[in-house]
Short mmCIF file of N, CA and C in Angstrom, two decimals:
data_model
loop_
_atom_site.label_atom_id
_atom_site.label_comp_id
_atom_site.label_asym_id
_atom_site.label_seq_id
_atom_site.Cartn_x
_atom_site.Cartn_y
_atom_site.Cartn_z
N GLU A 1 0.84 -1.17 0.00
CA GLU A 1 0.00 0.00 0.00
C GLU A 1 0.89 1.24 0.00
N HIS A 2 0.40 2.30 -0.66
CA HIS A 2 1.19 3.54 -0.68
C HIS A 2 0.27 4.75 -0.79
N LEU A 3 0.82 5.89 -0.41
CA LEU A 3 0.16 7.19 -0.55
C LEU A 3 1.15 8.14 -1.20
N ASP A 4 0.73 8.80 -2.25
CA ASP A 4 1.57 9.74 -2.98
C ASP A 4 0.95 11.13 -2.90
N MET A 5 1.73 12.12 -2.49
CA MET A 5 1.30 13.52 -2.50
C MET A 5 1.86 14.14 -3.78
N MET A 6 0.97 14.62 -4.66
CA MET A 6 1.36 15.03 -6.01
C MET A 6 1.25 16.55 -6.21
N TRP A 7 2.16 17.09 -7.02
CA TRP A 7 2.16 18.49 -7.43
C TRP A 7 2.22 18.51 -8.95
N ASP A 8 1.23 19.10 -9.58
CA ASP A 8 1.25 19.21 -11.04
C ASP A 8 2.10 20.41 -11.40
N ALA A 9 3.38 20.16 -11.67
CA ALA A 9 4.34 21.24 -11.95
C ALA A 9 3.95 22.02 -13.20
N THR A 10 3.34 21.34 -14.16
CA THR A 10 2.94 22.02 -15.39
C THR A 10 1.88 23.08 -15.10
N ASN A 11 0.91 22.77 -14.25
CA ASN A 11 -0.11 23.75 -13.87
C ASN A 11 0.44 24.81 -12.92
N ILE A 12 1.38 24.45 -12.06
CA ILE A 12 1.98 25.42 -11.14
C ILE A 12 2.72 26.50 -11.93
N PHE A 13 3.54 26.09 -12.89
CA PHE A 13 4.37 27.05 -13.61
C PHE A 13 3.74 27.57 -14.89
N GLY A 14 2.81 26.81 -15.49
CA GLY A 14 2.22 27.23 -16.76
C GLY A 14 0.77 27.66 -16.67
N GLY A 15 0.18 27.61 -15.45
CA GLY A 15 -1.23 27.94 -15.31
C GLY A 15 -2.10 26.79 -15.75
N TYR A 16 -3.35 26.83 -15.32
CA TYR A 16 -4.30 25.77 -15.64
C TYR A 16 -4.75 25.87 -17.09
N VAL A 17 -4.55 24.80 -17.86
CA VAL A 17 -5.01 24.70 -19.24
C VAL A 17 -5.88 23.44 -19.32
N PRO A 18 -7.19 23.57 -19.56
CA PRO A 18 -8.10 22.42 -19.50
C PRO A 18 -7.75 21.28 -20.45
N ASP A 19 -7.22 21.58 -21.63
CA ASP A 19 -6.98 20.50 -22.60
C ASP A 19 -5.48 20.30 -22.86
N ARG A 20 -4.64 20.53 -21.86
CA ARG A 20 -3.19 20.33 -22.00
C ARG A 20 -2.92 18.86 -22.32
N PHE A 21 -2.04 18.61 -23.28
CA PHE A 21 -1.73 17.23 -23.69
C PHE A 21 -0.79 16.54 -22.70
N TRP A 22 0.25 17.25 -22.21
CA TRP A 22 1.29 16.62 -21.39
C TRP A 22 1.42 17.36 -20.07
N SER A 23 1.40 16.63 -18.98
CA SER A 23 1.62 17.21 -17.65
C SER A 23 2.75 16.47 -16.95
N VAL A 24 3.61 17.22 -16.27
CA VAL A 24 4.71 16.67 -15.48
C VAL A 24 4.32 16.81 -14.01
N ILE A 25 4.26 15.67 -13.29
CA ILE A 25 3.73 15.66 -11.93
C ILE A 25 4.73 14.97 -11.00
N PRO A 26 5.58 15.73 -10.29
CA PRO A 26 6.44 15.10 -9.28
C PRO A 26 5.61 14.76 -8.03
N TYR A 27 6.07 13.77 -7.26
CA TYR A 27 5.34 13.39 -6.06
C TYR A 27 6.26 12.79 -5.00
N LEU A 28 5.84 12.90 -3.75
CA LEU A 28 6.47 12.22 -2.63
C LEU A 28 5.71 10.93 -2.40
N HIS A 29 6.44 9.88 -2.10
CA HIS A 29 5.87 8.54 -2.03
C HIS A 29 6.17 7.93 -0.67
N GLY A 30 5.19 7.30 -0.06
CA GLY A 30 5.42 6.59 1.19
C GLY A 30 4.45 5.44 1.32
N GLY A 31 4.87 4.39 2.02
CA GLY A 31 3.97 3.26 2.21
C GLY A 31 4.67 2.03 2.71
N ILE A 32 4.03 0.90 2.54
CA ILE A 32 4.55 -0.38 2.99
C ILE A 32 4.92 -1.22 1.77
N MET A 33 6.14 -1.74 1.76
CA MET A 33 6.62 -2.61 0.69
C MET A 33 6.34 -4.05 1.08
N HIS A 34 5.73 -4.79 0.17
CA HIS A 34 5.46 -6.21 0.39
C HIS A 34 6.45 -7.02 -0.43
N ASN A 35 7.12 -7.96 0.21
CA ASN A 35 8.05 -8.83 -0.49
C ASN A 35 7.34 -10.15 -0.75
N ILE A 36 7.18 -10.49 -1.99
CA ILE A 36 6.53 -11.74 -2.37
C ILE A 36 7.57 -12.61 -3.05
N SER A 37 7.88 -13.73 -2.45
CA SER A 37 8.89 -14.64 -2.99
C SER A 37 8.31 -15.41 -4.17
N ILE A 38 8.95 -15.33 -5.31
CA ILE A 38 8.47 -16.02 -6.51
C ILE A 38 8.79 -17.51 -6.44
N ASN A 39 9.96 -17.87 -5.90
CA ASN A 39 10.33 -19.28 -5.86
C ASN A 39 9.83 -20.01 -4.62
N GLY A 40 9.07 -19.34 -3.75
CA GLY A 40 8.49 -19.97 -2.58
C GLY A 40 9.37 -19.91 -1.34
N SER A 41 10.64 -19.55 -1.47
CA SER A 41 11.54 -19.48 -0.33
C SER A 41 11.28 -18.20 0.44
N LYS A 42 11.09 -18.34 1.75
CA LYS A 42 10.85 -17.17 2.60
C LYS A 42 11.98 -16.97 3.60
N GLU A 43 13.04 -17.74 3.48
CA GLU A 43 14.14 -17.68 4.43
C GLU A 43 14.83 -16.32 4.38
N GLY A 44 14.92 -15.66 5.53
CA GLY A 44 15.61 -14.39 5.64
C GLY A 44 14.84 -13.19 5.13
N LEU A 45 13.62 -13.37 4.66
CA LEU A 45 12.86 -12.26 4.11
C LEU A 45 11.88 -11.69 5.11
N VAL A 46 11.78 -10.37 5.14
CA VAL A 46 10.74 -9.69 5.90
C VAL A 46 9.61 -9.43 4.93
N ARG A 47 8.40 -9.74 5.31
CA ARG A 47 7.27 -9.64 4.39
C ARG A 47 6.80 -8.20 4.17
N ASN A 48 6.83 -7.35 5.19
CA ASN A 48 6.35 -5.98 5.08
C ASN A 48 7.39 -5.03 5.66
N GLU A 49 7.62 -3.91 4.97
CA GLU A 49 8.59 -2.94 5.45
C GLU A 49 8.20 -1.55 4.96
N TRP A 50 8.40 -0.54 5.80
CA TRP A 50 8.12 0.84 5.41
C TRP A 50 9.09 1.28 4.32
N ALA A 51 8.58 2.08 3.38
CA ALA A 51 9.40 2.62 2.30
C ALA A 51 9.01 4.08 2.07
N ALA A 52 9.96 4.90 1.65
CA ALA A 52 9.68 6.30 1.34
C ALA A 52 10.56 6.74 0.18
N GLY A 53 10.05 7.67 -0.63
CA GLY A 53 10.83 8.13 -1.77
C GLY A 53 10.11 9.20 -2.55
N ALA A 54 10.44 9.28 -3.83
CA ALA A 54 9.86 10.30 -4.71
C ALA A 54 9.72 9.71 -6.10
N GLY A 55 8.90 10.37 -6.90
CA GLY A 55 8.69 9.90 -8.26
C GLY A 55 8.31 11.03 -9.20
N LEU A 56 8.22 10.69 -10.46
CA LEU A 56 7.85 11.64 -11.50
C LEU A 56 6.87 10.96 -12.45
N LEU A 57 5.68 11.53 -12.55
CA LEU A 57 4.62 11.02 -13.39
C LEU A 57 4.54 11.92 -14.64
N ASN A 58 4.59 11.32 -15.82
CA ASN A 58 4.40 12.02 -17.09
C ASN A 58 3.06 11.58 -17.65
N LEU A 59 2.08 12.49 -17.62
CA LEU A 59 0.71 12.18 -17.97
C LEU A 59 0.39 12.74 -19.36
N PHE A 60 -0.13 11.88 -20.25
CA PHE A 60 -0.47 12.27 -21.62
C PHE A 60 -1.97 12.12 -21.82
N ARG A 61 -2.65 13.23 -22.05
CA ARG A 61 -4.10 13.27 -22.17
C ARG A 61 -4.54 12.69 -23.50
N ILE A 62 -5.48 11.74 -23.45
CA ILE A 62 -6.07 11.15 -24.67
C ILE A 62 -7.37 11.87 -25.01
N ASP A 63 -8.24 12.05 -24.00
CA ASP A 63 -9.49 12.80 -24.19
C ASP A 63 -9.87 13.43 -22.85
N ASP A 64 -11.11 13.90 -22.72
CA ASP A 64 -11.51 14.62 -21.50
C ASP A 64 -11.43 13.77 -20.24
N ARG A 65 -11.43 12.47 -20.33
CA ARG A 65 -11.42 11.59 -19.15
C ARG A 65 -10.21 10.67 -19.07
N ALA A 66 -9.70 10.21 -20.18
CA ALA A 66 -8.65 9.18 -20.19
C ALA A 66 -7.28 9.75 -20.51
N SER A 67 -6.28 9.18 -19.86
CA SER A 67 -4.88 9.53 -20.11
C SER A 67 -4.04 8.26 -20.01
N ILE A 68 -2.86 8.31 -20.60
CA ILE A 68 -1.85 7.28 -20.39
C ILE A 68 -0.66 7.97 -19.73
N TYR A 69 0.20 7.20 -19.08
CA TYR A 69 1.31 7.84 -18.40
C TYR A 69 2.50 6.90 -18.26
N VAL A 70 3.65 7.52 -17.98
CA VAL A 70 4.88 6.83 -17.61
C VAL A 70 5.25 7.34 -16.23
N ASP A 71 5.54 6.44 -15.31
CA ASP A 71 5.80 6.75 -13.91
C ASP A 71 7.15 6.19 -13.51
N ALA A 72 8.09 7.06 -13.11
CA ALA A 72 9.40 6.64 -12.61
C ALA A 72 9.45 6.95 -11.12
N ARG A 73 9.85 5.97 -10.31
CA ARG A 73 9.81 6.12 -8.86
C ARG A 73 11.08 5.53 -8.26
N ALA A 74 11.62 6.17 -7.21
CA ALA A 74 12.74 5.65 -6.44
C ALA A 74 12.38 5.74 -4.96
N PHE A 75 12.75 4.72 -4.19
CA PHE A 75 12.42 4.74 -2.76
C PHE A 75 13.45 3.95 -1.98
N ALA A 76 13.58 4.31 -0.70
CA ALA A 76 14.50 3.64 0.22
C ALA A 76 13.71 2.78 1.18
N LEU A 77 14.29 1.64 1.55
CA LEU A 77 13.64 0.77 2.51
C LEU A 77 14.70 -0.01 3.28
N ASN A 78 14.30 -0.65 4.36
CA ASN A 78 15.18 -1.42 5.21
C ASN A 78 15.76 -2.59 4.44
N HIS A 79 17.00 -2.94 4.76
CA HIS A 79 17.69 -4.04 4.09
C HIS A 79 17.00 -5.38 4.25
N ALA A 80 16.24 -5.56 5.32
CA ALA A 80 15.65 -6.87 5.62
C ALA A 80 14.71 -7.36 4.53
N VAL A 81 14.14 -6.47 3.76
CA VAL A 81 13.20 -6.88 2.73
C VAL A 81 13.90 -7.65 1.59
N THR A 82 15.21 -7.46 1.42
CA THR A 82 15.94 -8.18 0.37
C THR A 82 16.43 -9.54 0.83
N GLY A 83 16.43 -9.79 2.14
CA GLY A 83 16.91 -11.07 2.66
C GLY A 83 18.40 -11.11 2.86
N ASN A 84 19.14 -10.06 2.51
CA ASN A 84 20.59 -10.01 2.69
C ASN A 84 20.90 -9.30 4.00
N LYS A 85 21.38 -10.03 4.99
CA LYS A 85 21.62 -9.46 6.32
C LYS A 85 22.84 -8.55 6.35
N ASN A 86 23.67 -8.54 5.28
CA ASN A 86 24.86 -7.69 5.25
C ASN A 86 24.55 -6.28 4.75
N ASP A 87 23.39 -6.09 4.15
CA ASP A 87 23.03 -4.76 3.63
C ASP A 87 22.66 -3.83 4.77
N LYS A 88 22.89 -2.53 4.56
CA LYS A 88 22.46 -1.52 5.53
C LYS A 88 21.08 -0.99 5.16
N TYR A 89 20.89 -0.65 3.91
CA TYR A 89 19.59 -0.25 3.41
C TYR A 89 19.57 -0.49 1.90
N THR A 90 18.40 -0.39 1.35
CA THR A 90 18.21 -0.69 -0.07
C THR A 90 17.51 0.49 -0.74
N MET A 91 17.99 0.85 -1.91
CA MET A 91 17.31 1.81 -2.77
C MET A 91 16.68 1.00 -3.90
N ALA A 92 15.41 1.19 -4.09
CA ALA A 92 14.71 0.49 -5.16
C ALA A 92 14.10 1.51 -6.11
N GLY A 93 13.90 1.10 -7.32
CA GLY A 93 13.29 1.97 -8.31
C GLY A 93 12.38 1.19 -9.20
N SER A 94 11.44 1.89 -9.80
CA SER A 94 10.55 1.22 -10.76
C SER A 94 10.23 2.17 -11.90
N LEU A 95 9.96 1.59 -13.03
CA LEU A 95 9.52 2.32 -14.22
C LEU A 95 8.25 1.61 -14.70
N ASN A 96 7.15 2.36 -14.73
CA ASN A 96 5.84 1.79 -15.05
C ASN A 96 5.15 2.61 -16.13
N ALA A 97 4.23 1.97 -16.79
CA ALA A 97 3.33 2.65 -17.73
C ALA A 97 1.91 2.25 -17.34
N GLY A 98 0.97 3.15 -17.57
CA GLY A 98 -0.39 2.81 -17.16
C GLY A 98 -1.45 3.68 -17.79
N VAL A 99 -2.67 3.45 -17.34
CA VAL A 99 -3.83 4.22 -17.77
C VAL A 99 -4.44 4.92 -16.57
N TYR A 100 -5.06 6.06 -16.83
CA TYR A 100 -5.57 6.95 -15.80
C TYR A 100 -6.93 7.42 -16.29
N TYR A 101 -7.95 7.32 -15.45
CA TYR A 101 -9.30 7.69 -15.87
C TYR A 101 -9.95 8.59 -14.84
N ASP A 102 -10.47 9.74 -15.27
CA ASP A 102 -11.13 10.70 -14.39
C ASP A 102 -12.56 10.26 -14.12
N LEU A 103 -12.97 10.35 -12.85
CA LEU A 103 -14.32 9.99 -12.42
C LEU A 103 -15.08 11.24 -12.01
N GLY A 104 -16.39 11.17 -12.04
CA GLY A 104 -17.22 12.26 -11.52
C GLY A 104 -17.04 13.55 -12.27
N ARG A 105 -17.42 14.63 -11.62
CA ARG A 105 -17.37 15.96 -12.22
C ARG A 105 -15.93 16.46 -12.19
N GLN A 106 -15.39 16.81 -13.34
CA GLN A 106 -14.04 17.38 -13.43
C GLN A 106 -14.20 18.88 -13.57
N ILE A 107 -13.96 19.59 -12.48
CA ILE A 107 -14.29 21.01 -12.44
C ILE A 107 -13.24 21.77 -11.65
N VAL A 108 -13.03 23.01 -11.99
CA VAL A 108 -12.13 23.90 -11.26
C VAL A 108 -12.91 25.15 -10.92
N ARG A 109 -12.82 25.60 -9.66
CA ARG A 109 -13.54 26.80 -9.23
C ARG A 109 -12.56 27.94 -9.02
N PHE A 110 -12.98 29.11 -9.45
CA PHE A 110 -12.18 30.31 -9.29
C PHE A 110 -12.99 31.36 -8.56
N PRO A 111 -12.41 32.14 -7.65
CA PRO A 111 -13.18 33.19 -6.98
C PRO A 111 -13.55 34.27 -7.97
N PRO A 112 -14.57 35.05 -7.76
CA PRO A 112 -15.55 34.91 -6.68
C PRO A 112 -16.72 34.05 -7.11
N GLY A 113 -16.57 32.76 -7.09
CA GLY A 113 -17.64 31.84 -7.42
C GLY A 113 -17.74 31.49 -8.89
N GLU A 114 -16.88 32.03 -9.75
CA GLU A 114 -16.95 31.65 -11.16
C GLU A 114 -16.42 30.23 -11.33
N THR A 115 -16.90 29.52 -12.30
CA THR A 115 -16.53 28.13 -12.51
C THR A 115 -16.08 27.94 -13.94
N ILE A 116 -15.00 27.18 -14.11
CA ILE A 116 -14.56 26.80 -15.46
C ILE A 116 -14.68 25.30 -15.56
N ILE A 117 -15.47 24.84 -16.50
CA ILE A 117 -15.56 23.42 -16.80
C ILE A 117 -14.51 23.16 -17.87
N PRO A 118 -13.83 22.01 -17.89
CA PRO A 118 -12.69 21.82 -18.78
C PRO A 118 -12.86 22.28 -20.22
N ARG A 119 -14.04 22.18 -20.82
CA ARG A 119 -14.18 22.60 -22.22
C ARG A 119 -14.51 24.08 -22.36
N ASP A 120 -14.76 24.79 -21.24
CA ASP A 120 -15.13 26.20 -21.29
C ASP A 120 -13.87 27.07 -21.30
N LYS A 121 -13.47 27.51 -22.48
CA LYS A 121 -12.25 28.30 -22.61
C LYS A 121 -12.53 29.80 -22.56
N SER A 122 -13.79 30.21 -22.37
CA SER A 122 -14.15 31.62 -22.42
C SER A 122 -13.52 32.42 -21.27
N LYS A 123 -13.20 31.79 -20.15
CA LYS A 123 -12.64 32.51 -19.00
C LYS A 123 -11.12 32.43 -18.94
N LEU A 124 -10.50 31.78 -19.91
CA LEU A 124 -9.05 31.67 -19.92
C LEU A 124 -8.44 32.93 -20.51
N VAL A 125 -7.27 33.32 -20.00
CA VAL A 125 -6.53 34.47 -20.51
C VAL A 125 -5.26 33.93 -21.15
N ASN A 126 -5.04 34.23 -22.42
CA ASN A 126 -3.89 33.72 -23.17
C ASN A 126 -3.80 32.19 -23.10
N GLY A 127 -4.95 31.52 -23.09
CA GLY A 127 -4.99 30.06 -23.12
C GLY A 127 -4.86 29.36 -21.80
N HIS A 128 -4.67 30.10 -20.69
CA HIS A 128 -4.56 29.45 -19.39
C HIS A 128 -5.13 30.34 -18.29
N HIS A 129 -5.26 29.80 -17.10
CA HIS A 129 -5.74 30.54 -15.94
C HIS A 129 -4.75 30.32 -14.81
N ASP A 130 -4.26 31.40 -14.19
CA ASP A 130 -3.24 31.32 -13.16
C ASP A 130 -3.80 31.25 -11.74
N GLY A 131 -5.12 31.19 -11.56
CA GLY A 131 -5.69 31.13 -10.21
C GLY A 131 -5.91 32.54 -9.69
N PRO A 132 -6.18 32.74 -8.43
CA PRO A 132 -6.21 31.71 -7.39
C PRO A 132 -7.40 30.78 -7.57
N TYR A 133 -7.26 29.57 -7.00
CA TYR A 133 -8.27 28.54 -7.13
C TYR A 133 -8.96 28.32 -5.78
N ILE A 134 -10.21 27.93 -5.84
CA ILE A 134 -10.93 27.50 -4.66
C ILE A 134 -10.92 25.98 -4.69
N TYR A 135 -10.59 25.36 -3.57
CA TYR A 135 -10.55 23.91 -3.55
C TYR A 135 -11.92 23.33 -3.88
N ASN A 136 -11.94 22.25 -4.62
CA ASN A 136 -13.20 21.70 -5.13
C ASN A 136 -13.95 20.89 -4.08
N GLY A 137 -15.17 20.49 -4.44
CA GLY A 137 -16.03 19.73 -3.54
C GLY A 137 -15.55 18.30 -3.35
N ILE A 138 -16.09 17.63 -2.34
CA ILE A 138 -15.67 16.28 -1.99
C ILE A 138 -15.88 15.29 -3.13
N GLY A 139 -16.88 15.49 -3.96
CA GLY A 139 -17.15 14.55 -5.05
C GLY A 139 -16.48 14.90 -6.37
N ASP A 140 -15.77 16.02 -6.42
CA ASP A 140 -15.15 16.49 -7.67
C ASP A 140 -13.73 15.96 -7.85
N ASN A 141 -13.34 15.77 -9.09
CA ASN A 141 -11.95 15.53 -9.50
C ASN A 141 -11.30 14.29 -8.92
N TRP A 142 -12.03 13.18 -8.88
CA TRP A 142 -11.48 11.89 -8.48
C TRP A 142 -10.96 11.17 -9.72
N PHE A 143 -10.00 10.26 -9.55
CA PHE A 143 -9.48 9.48 -10.66
C PHE A 143 -9.08 8.08 -10.18
N VAL A 144 -8.99 7.15 -11.11
CA VAL A 144 -8.52 5.79 -10.84
C VAL A 144 -7.51 5.43 -11.92
N GLY A 145 -6.70 4.42 -11.64
CA GLY A 145 -5.73 4.00 -12.63
C GLY A 145 -5.12 2.66 -12.31
N ALA A 146 -4.38 2.15 -13.27
CA ALA A 146 -3.66 0.90 -13.11
C ALA A 146 -2.36 1.02 -13.90
N GLN A 147 -1.30 0.38 -13.37
CA GLN A 147 -0.02 0.44 -14.06
C GLN A 147 0.72 -0.88 -13.90
N ALA A 148 1.65 -1.11 -14.79
CA ALA A 148 2.52 -2.27 -14.74
C ALA A 148 3.88 -1.85 -15.24
N GLY A 149 4.92 -2.52 -14.76
CA GLY A 149 6.25 -2.17 -15.19
C GLY A 149 7.29 -3.06 -14.57
N LEU A 150 8.51 -2.51 -14.39
CA LEU A 150 9.65 -3.24 -13.86
C LEU A 150 10.22 -2.53 -12.65
N SER A 151 10.77 -3.31 -11.72
CA SER A 151 11.36 -2.77 -10.51
C SER A 151 12.68 -3.48 -10.26
N SER A 152 13.63 -2.76 -9.62
CA SER A 152 14.89 -3.36 -9.24
C SER A 152 15.42 -2.65 -8.01
N ALA A 153 16.48 -3.21 -7.40
CA ALA A 153 17.03 -2.65 -6.17
C ALA A 153 18.54 -2.57 -6.25
N VAL A 154 19.10 -1.59 -5.53
CA VAL A 154 20.53 -1.44 -5.33
C VAL A 154 20.75 -1.48 -3.83
N THR A 155 21.65 -2.34 -3.36
CA THR A 155 21.91 -2.46 -1.93
C THR A 155 23.18 -1.72 -1.56
N PHE A 156 23.25 -1.23 -0.32
CA PHE A 156 24.40 -0.45 0.13
C PHE A 156 25.04 -1.12 1.34
N ALA A 157 26.24 -1.62 1.16
CA ALA A 157 27.04 -2.26 2.20
C ALA A 157 28.46 -2.31 1.66
N THR A 158 29.34 -3.05 2.31
CA THR A 158 30.71 -3.14 1.81
C THR A 158 30.75 -3.78 0.43
N GLU A 159 29.83 -4.71 0.15
CA GLU A 159 29.75 -5.32 -1.18
C GLU A 159 28.61 -4.71 -1.98
N ALA A 160 28.44 -3.39 -1.88
CA ALA A 160 27.30 -2.69 -2.47
C ALA A 160 27.21 -2.92 -3.97
N GLY A 161 26.00 -2.82 -4.46
CA GLY A 161 25.82 -2.88 -5.89
C GLY A 161 24.44 -3.29 -6.31
N PHE A 162 24.28 -3.37 -7.62
CA PHE A 162 23.02 -3.78 -8.23
C PHE A 162 22.81 -5.26 -7.94
N ASN A 163 21.63 -5.62 -7.47
CA ASN A 163 21.41 -7.01 -7.10
C ASN A 163 21.13 -7.92 -8.29
N GLY A 164 21.04 -7.36 -9.47
CA GLY A 164 20.88 -8.16 -10.67
C GLY A 164 19.47 -8.65 -10.93
N LYS A 165 18.53 -8.34 -10.06
CA LYS A 165 17.17 -8.83 -10.22
C LYS A 165 16.26 -7.71 -10.69
N VAL A 166 15.59 -7.94 -11.78
CA VAL A 166 14.55 -7.03 -12.26
C VAL A 166 13.25 -7.81 -12.17
N THR A 167 12.29 -7.25 -11.46
CA THR A 167 11.04 -7.96 -11.21
C THR A 167 9.86 -7.16 -11.75
N PRO A 168 8.77 -7.84 -12.07
CA PRO A 168 7.58 -7.12 -12.51
C PRO A 168 6.90 -6.42 -11.34
N THR A 169 6.22 -5.34 -11.62
CA THR A 169 5.46 -4.62 -10.60
C THR A 169 4.09 -4.24 -11.18
N VAL A 170 3.08 -4.29 -10.34
CA VAL A 170 1.71 -3.95 -10.74
C VAL A 170 1.12 -3.08 -9.65
N ASP A 171 0.32 -2.09 -10.02
CA ASP A 171 -0.25 -1.16 -9.05
C ASP A 171 -1.63 -0.72 -9.55
N ILE A 172 -2.60 -0.67 -8.64
CA ILE A 172 -3.88 -0.03 -8.93
C ILE A 172 -4.07 1.07 -7.89
N PHE A 173 -4.73 2.15 -8.27
CA PHE A 173 -4.84 3.28 -7.35
C PHE A 173 -6.10 4.09 -7.61
N ALA A 174 -6.40 4.94 -6.63
CA ALA A 174 -7.45 5.94 -6.75
C ALA A 174 -6.91 7.21 -6.12
N GLY A 175 -7.37 8.37 -6.59
CA GLY A 175 -6.87 9.62 -6.04
C GLY A 175 -7.81 10.77 -6.29
N LYS A 176 -7.40 11.94 -5.82
CA LYS A 176 -8.21 13.14 -5.94
C LYS A 176 -7.32 14.36 -6.12
N TRP A 177 -7.70 15.23 -7.03
CA TRP A 177 -7.05 16.53 -7.18
C TRP A 177 -7.86 17.53 -6.35
N PHE A 178 -7.20 18.19 -5.40
CA PHE A 178 -7.84 19.22 -4.57
C PHE A 178 -7.90 20.56 -5.29
N SER A 179 -6.95 20.78 -6.18
CA SER A 179 -6.89 21.97 -7.02
C SER A 179 -6.15 21.54 -8.29
N PRO A 180 -5.99 22.43 -9.28
CA PRO A 180 -5.23 22.03 -10.47
C PRO A 180 -3.76 21.71 -10.18
N GLU A 181 -3.27 22.11 -9.00
CA GLU A 181 -1.86 21.87 -8.67
C GLU A 181 -1.59 20.75 -7.68
N TYR A 182 -2.51 20.47 -6.74
CA TYR A 182 -2.22 19.57 -5.63
C TYR A 182 -3.24 18.44 -5.54
N GLY A 183 -2.73 17.23 -5.32
CA GLY A 183 -3.60 16.08 -5.18
C GLY A 183 -2.89 14.94 -4.49
N PHE A 184 -3.57 13.82 -4.38
CA PHE A 184 -2.98 12.62 -3.80
C PHE A 184 -3.51 11.41 -4.55
N ARG A 185 -2.80 10.29 -4.38
CA ARG A 185 -3.32 9.00 -4.84
C ARG A 185 -2.88 7.95 -3.83
N ALA A 186 -3.72 6.93 -3.68
CA ALA A 186 -3.43 5.82 -2.79
C ALA A 186 -3.59 4.54 -3.59
N GLY A 187 -2.68 3.60 -3.40
CA GLY A 187 -2.74 2.39 -4.21
C GLY A 187 -2.26 1.16 -3.51
N VAL A 188 -2.47 0.05 -4.18
CA VAL A 188 -2.00 -1.25 -3.70
C VAL A 188 -1.32 -1.98 -4.84
#
């Protein structure tokens, strides 16, 4: 399980554009890493361990609701999850691709009570809106997604190095944008 706090850097620096094709979204990542042994051996492995790190999501808009993306993530975790008792800690990374789908009403509110719906470009200035924004309602701007990719780890000890194992990774998640710049997602 994980929780990611996301910042849409494209909207922060370029203003809100309802039909932007590409968004760059850095995020802080935290959660519990589950170690699942593929060959059935559980000797020396810890099944659950806290992990923390950061990532970069590149989101490509297909239409008003659907997007595809590439997600690169790096995180640190306790050495025990690798089963090597000589390690001090482990840095792991993953590269994933996935689909992202917007649920419910996708809306942005601007003071004093004016509303821009994604296809309404009449209130944009020079193609974008710089805010300030009013945070949206509880039912607005939710999304779901799924991704798959590859993950690997680098261990740090006297015999430090790449462990040589690249494993598949799968993730499903749901999240919410509180404004055009800030949101979260939680996944398993």
